[in-house]
Amino acid sequence: MSSATVIQSIAGTGARLPPLPTIRDLVRLYKLRAIKQLSQNFLMDERLTNKIVKAAGNITGHHVLEVGPGPGSITRSIIRKAPRHLVVVEKDRRFLPTLELLSEASAGFLRMDIVRGDILQFQTEQAFPDCPSQDWHDKRAPVHIIGNLPFAISTRLLINWLHEMSTRSGAWSFGRSSLTLTFQKEVAERIVAPILSERRCRLSVMNQIWSRPELKFIIPGK
């Protein structure tokens, strides 16, 4: 099934990792596979993960939260952009060894924290205690949420974030933070559906009240 990357934004020099096994090699080494019941899907193409991170705009020196990093494909692309602080939240313990490898490899040029837990229960405002808040009407906050979302929770998670936008809490307690996320193609099209579109629904209205959603590109299915 196809999925689409949607950037929601309401609200330098890349770093070089030391030689590491490829994601495909790590997946084979640790015998990792996507679990259908958790609606997991792996993105293995580095060109694609780089494209997703590029869609987030400038993250160098900023604070980044990655949702559901899995084996770390998008994580590597984020690290190469040298954010100041990267927090990854992963529920599945099977991926911890590959994420710890990335954390150790990047320790010389950024802070990377690994949180094993459920993103639906995660308190984003506690992730970046040294990030200053700024006025809502100033430029965007240096806080970004990036993720290849598990499809089963993507809509629920997005609604939670929209609520936080409306109350200026969570990631939006710092100011107008941005989201760069993957969704199933049909969901992405509903999020950005204009007035009078047959795809327009409550999700379209909620997103467009509190953010400026933009469909960036479509990820081809298998």
Tab-separated table of C-alpha atoms in Angstrom:
chain	number	residue	atom	x	y	z
A	1	MET	CA	0.000	0.000	0.000
A	2	SER	CA	1.262	3.466	-0.768
A	3	SER	CA	1.885	6.056	1.891
A	4	ALA	CA	2.536	9.769	1.746
A	5	THR	CA	4.720	12.150	3.628
A	6	VAL	CA	2.885	15.137	5.031
A	7	ILE	CA	4.637	18.081	6.601
A	8	GLN	CA	2.623	20.112	9.058
A	9	SER	CA	4.151	23.357	10.050
A	10	ILE	CA	1.917	25.467	12.132
A	11	ALA	CA	2.861	26.250	13.916
A	12	GLY	CA	24.759	23.876	7.498
A	13	THR	CA	27.128	21.214	7.481
A	14	GLY	CA	26.024	17.597	7.785
A	15	ALA	CA	27.627	15.263	10.298
A	16	ARG	CA	29.487	12.172	9.195
A	17	LEU	CA	28.876	8.876	10.934
A	18	PRO	CA	31.728	6.386	11.271
A	19	PRO	CA	31.438	3.238	9.130
A	20	LEU	CA	28.429	1.218	10.227
A	21	PRO	CA	26.665	-1.911	8.993
A	22	THR	CA	23.853	-1.108	6.593
A	23	ILE	CA	20.288	-1.166	7.866
A	24	ARG	CA	19.643	-4.254	5.742
A	25	ASP	CA	22.634	-5.992	7.357
A	26	LEU	CA	21.421	-5.063	10.843
A	27	VAL	CA	17.913	-6.292	10.086
A	28	ARG	CA	19.391	-9.628	9.013
A	29	LEU	CA	21.882	-9.748	11.916
A	30	TYR	CA	19.240	-9.187	14.585
A	31	LYS	CA	16.593	-11.173	12.686
A	32	LEU	CA	14.235	-8.198	12.670
A	33	ARG	CA	10.998	-8.159	10.758
A	34	ALA	CA	8.034	-5.832	10.650
A	35	ILE	CA	5.153	-7.063	12.801
A	36	LYS	CA	1.834	-6.747	11.013
A	37	GLN	CA	-0.128	-6.563	14.270
A	38	LEU	CA	1.829	-3.415	15.199
A	39	SER	CA	1.337	-2.009	11.674
A	40	GLN	CA	5.106	-1.672	11.348
A	41	ASN	CA	6.734	-0.921	8.014
A	42	PHE	CA	10.450	-0.442	7.377
A	43	LEU	CA	11.880	2.140	4.981
A	44	MET	CA	15.188	0.714	3.764
A	45	ASP	CA	16.034	3.102	0.931
A	46	GLU	CA	18.502	5.758	2.122
A	47	ARG	CA	17.499	8.095	-0.690
A	48	LEU	CA	13.925	7.946	0.560
A	49	THR	CA	14.793	8.521	4.222
A	50	ASN	CA	17.018	11.449	3.230
A	51	LYS	CA	14.104	12.878	1.247
A	52	ILE	CA	11.794	12.614	4.254
A	53	VAL	CA	14.270	14.416	6.500
A	54	LYS	CA	14.878	17.054	3.834
A	55	ALA	CA	11.123	17.737	3.823
A	56	ALA	CA	11.419	18.756	7.478
A	57	GLY	CA	13.537	21.754	6.522
A	58	ASN	CA	16.554	22.904	8.483
A	59	ILE	CA	17.053	20.772	11.605
A	60	THR	CA	20.766	21.435	12.140
A	61	GLY	CA	21.313	22.569	15.714
A	62	HIS	CA	17.636	22.023	16.524
A	63	HIS	CA	15.725	19.599	18.756
A	64	VAL	CA	14.223	16.551	17.019
A	65	LEU	CA	11.829	13.887	18.277
A	66	GLU	CA	11.608	10.785	16.094
A	67	VAL	CA	8.540	8.599	16.497
A	68	GLY	CA	8.906	4.852	15.977
A	69	PRO	CA	12.453	4.741	14.575
A	70	GLY	CA	12.448	0.952	14.191
A	71	PRO	CA	15.893	-0.215	13.026
A	72	GLY	CA	17.031	3.393	12.554
A	73	SER	CA	16.740	4.139	8.837
A	74	ILE	CA	15.324	7.653	9.212
A	75	THR	CA	17.417	8.080	12.367
A	76	ARG	CA	20.608	7.912	10.307
A	77	SER	CA	19.329	10.569	7.930
A	78	ILE	CA	18.441	12.797	10.887
A	79	ILE	CA	21.861	12.332	12.501
A	80	ARG	CA	23.618	13.378	9.295
A	81	LYS	CA	21.872	16.762	9.606
A	82	ALA	CA	23.461	17.251	13.056
A	83	PRO	CA	20.565	18.303	15.278
A	84	ARG	CA	21.495	19.539	18.717
A	85	HIS	CA	19.413	16.922	20.509
A	86	LEU	CA	17.676	13.848	19.090
A	87	VAL	CA	15.166	11.850	21.118
A	88	VAL	CA	13.803	8.618	19.644
A	89	VAL	CA	10.744	6.911	21.117
A	90	GLU	CA	10.436	3.217	20.299
A	91	LYS	CA	7.976	0.761	21.825
A	92	ASP	CA	9.537	-2.429	20.425
A	93	ARG	CA	12.550	-3.617	22.436
A	94	ARG	CA	13.901	-5.588	19.448
A	95	PHE	CA	15.203	-2.358	17.906
A	96	LEU	CA	17.156	-1.131	20.932
A	97	PRO	CA	20.520	-2.673	19.898
A	98	THR	CA	20.498	-0.978	16.485
A	99	LEU	CA	19.470	2.353	18.014
A	100	GLU	CA	22.143	2.075	20.712
A	101	LEU	CA	24.712	1.516	17.967
A	102	LEU	CA	23.661	4.797	16.344
A	103	SER	CA	23.707	6.607	19.679
A	104	GLU	CA	27.271	5.481	20.365
A	105	ALA	CA	28.419	6.318	16.837
A	106	SER	CA	27.007	9.852	17.010
A	107	ALA	CA	28.069	10.655	20.574
A	108	GLY	CA	30.880	12.937	19.420
A	109	PHE	CA	28.677	15.510	17.727
A	110	LEU	CA	25.127	15.321	19.106
A	111	ARG	CA	23.086	14.146	22.045
A	112	MET	CA	20.840	11.201	21.264
A	113	ASP	CA	18.446	9.781	23.857
A	114	ILE	CA	16.570	6.518	23.383
A	115	VAL	CA	13.214	6.185	25.125
A	116	ARG	CA	11.541	2.798	25.167
A	117	GLY	CA	7.868	3.518	25.502
A	118	ASP	CA	4.534	4.286	23.901
A	119	ILE	CA	4.484	7.561	21.966
A	120	LEU	CA	0.796	7.941	22.881
A	121	GLN	CA	1.868	8.290	26.525
A	122	PHE	CA	5.035	10.317	25.923
A	123	GLN	CA	5.264	13.838	27.366
A	124	THR	CA	7.024	15.765	24.603
A	125	GLU	CA	7.589	18.903	26.649
A	126	GLN	CA	9.848	16.879	28.968
A	127	ALA	CA	12.073	15.678	26.117
A	128	PHE	CA	13.925	18.950	25.626
A	129	PRO	CA	14.379	20.619	29.036
A	130	ASP	CA	17.044	23.005	27.711
A	131	CYS	CA	14.977	24.235	24.754
A	132	PRO	CA	13.751	27.800	25.351
A	133	SER	CA	10.155	28.723	24.601
A	134	GLN	CA	9.413	31.530	22.195
A	135	ASP	CA	6.452	33.706	21.367
A	136	TRP	CA	3.794	31.963	19.266
A	137	HIS	CA	3.916	34.732	16.680
A	138	ASP	CA	7.692	34.560	16.230
A	139	LYS	CA	9.359	32.302	13.683
A	140	ARG	CA	8.931	28.546	14.037
A	141	ALA	CA	10.317	26.914	17.168
A	142	PRO	CA	13.523	24.866	16.712
A	143	VAL	CA	11.579	21.692	17.538
A	144	HIS	CA	10.654	19.047	14.972
A	145	ILE	CA	8.719	15.783	15.190
A	146	ILE	CA	9.594	13.324	12.433
A	147	GLY	CA	8.256	9.817	12.001
A	148	ASN	CA	7.290	6.913	9.809
A	149	LEU	CA	4.141	6.345	11.828
A	150	PRO	CA	2.599	2.944	12.553
A	151	PHE	CA	-0.570	3.205	10.492
A	152	ALA	CA	-2.772	1.793	13.269
A	153	ILE	CA	-2.159	4.790	15.551
A	154	SER	CA	-1.351	7.544	13.052
A	155	THR	CA	-4.751	9.273	13.099
A	156	ARG	CA	-5.141	9.022	16.862
A	157	LEU	CA	-1.646	10.380	17.377
A	158	LEU	CA	-2.238	13.252	14.983
A	159	ILE	CA	-5.458	14.227	16.771
A	160	ASN	CA	-3.562	14.235	20.080
A	161	TRP	CA	-0.980	16.590	18.570
A	162	LEU	CA	-3.674	18.855	17.139
A	163	HIS	CA	-5.125	19.151	20.626
A	164	GLU	CA	-1.681	20.107	21.942
A	165	MET	CA	-1.388	22.714	19.179
A	166	SER	CA	-4.743	24.194	20.215
A	167	THR	CA	-3.683	24.404	23.872
A	168	ARG	CA	-0.042	25.265	23.105
A	169	SER	CA	1.131	22.343	25.188
A	170	GLY	CA	3.441	19.393	24.543
A	171	ALA	CA	5.835	20.149	21.684
A	172	TRP	CA	3.930	23.391	21.115
A	173	SER	CA	4.784	24.731	24.567
A	174	PHE	CA	8.062	25.757	22.889
A	175	GLY	CA	6.288	27.677	20.116
A	176	ARG	CA	5.215	26.710	16.587
A	177	SER	CA	6.937	23.332	16.259
A	178	SER	CA	6.674	21.304	13.037
A	179	LEU	CA	5.640	17.771	12.099
A	180	THR	CA	6.966	15.695	9.206
A	181	LEU	CA	5.150	12.376	9.089
A	182	THR	CA	4.200	9.459	6.864
A	183	PHE	CA	0.583	8.385	6.508
A	184	GLN	CA	-1.333	5.974	4.344
A	185	LYS	CA	-2.025	7.754	1.071
A	186	GLU	CA	-5.790	7.902	1.648
A	187	VAL	CA	-5.327	9.465	5.099
A	188	ALA	CA	-2.833	12.026	3.779
A	189	GLU	CA	-5.244	13.039	1.021
A	190	ARG	CA	-8.016	13.563	3.573
A	191	ILE	CA	-5.738	15.682	5.762
A	192	VAL	CA	-5.008	18.129	2.927
A	193	ALA	CA	-8.415	17.936	1.188
A	194	PRO	CA	-9.686	21.430	0.256
A	195	ILE	CA	-13.215	22.749	0.736
A	196	LEU	CA	-15.744	21.053	-1.610
A	197	SER	CA	-13.441	18.059	-2.140
A	198	GLU	CA	-15.193	14.698	-1.852
A	199	ARG	CA	-12.345	13.598	0.431
A	200	ARG	CA	-12.912	16.438	2.887
A	201	CYS	CA	-13.908	15.257	6.360
A	202	ARG	CA	-13.610	16.153	10.023
A	203	LEU	CA	-9.897	15.291	9.966
A	204	SER	CA	-9.372	17.790	7.122
A	205	VAL	CA	-11.107	20.560	9.053
A	206	MET	CA	-9.258	19.908	12.317
A	207	ASN	CA	-5.870	19.878	10.620
A	208	GLN	CA	-6.504	22.991	8.586
A	209	ILE	CA	-7.778	24.964	11.575
A	210	TRP	CA	-4.652	24.361	13.612
A	211	SER	CA	-1.951	23.830	10.988
A	212	ARG	CA	-0.960	24.284	7.374
A	213	PRO	CA	-0.677	20.689	6.114
A	214	GLU	CA	1.117	20.003	2.858
A	215	LEU	CA	1.477	16.688	1.029
A	216	LYS	CA	5.143	16.590	0.057
A	217	PHE	CA	5.464	13.371	-1.958
A	218	ILE	CA	4.111	9.846	-2.313
A	219	ILE	CA	6.127	6.798	-1.334
A	220	PRO	CA	5.592	4.124	-3.992
A	221	GLY	CA	4.163	0.835	-2.767
A	222	LYS	CA	5.828	-2.489	-3.414
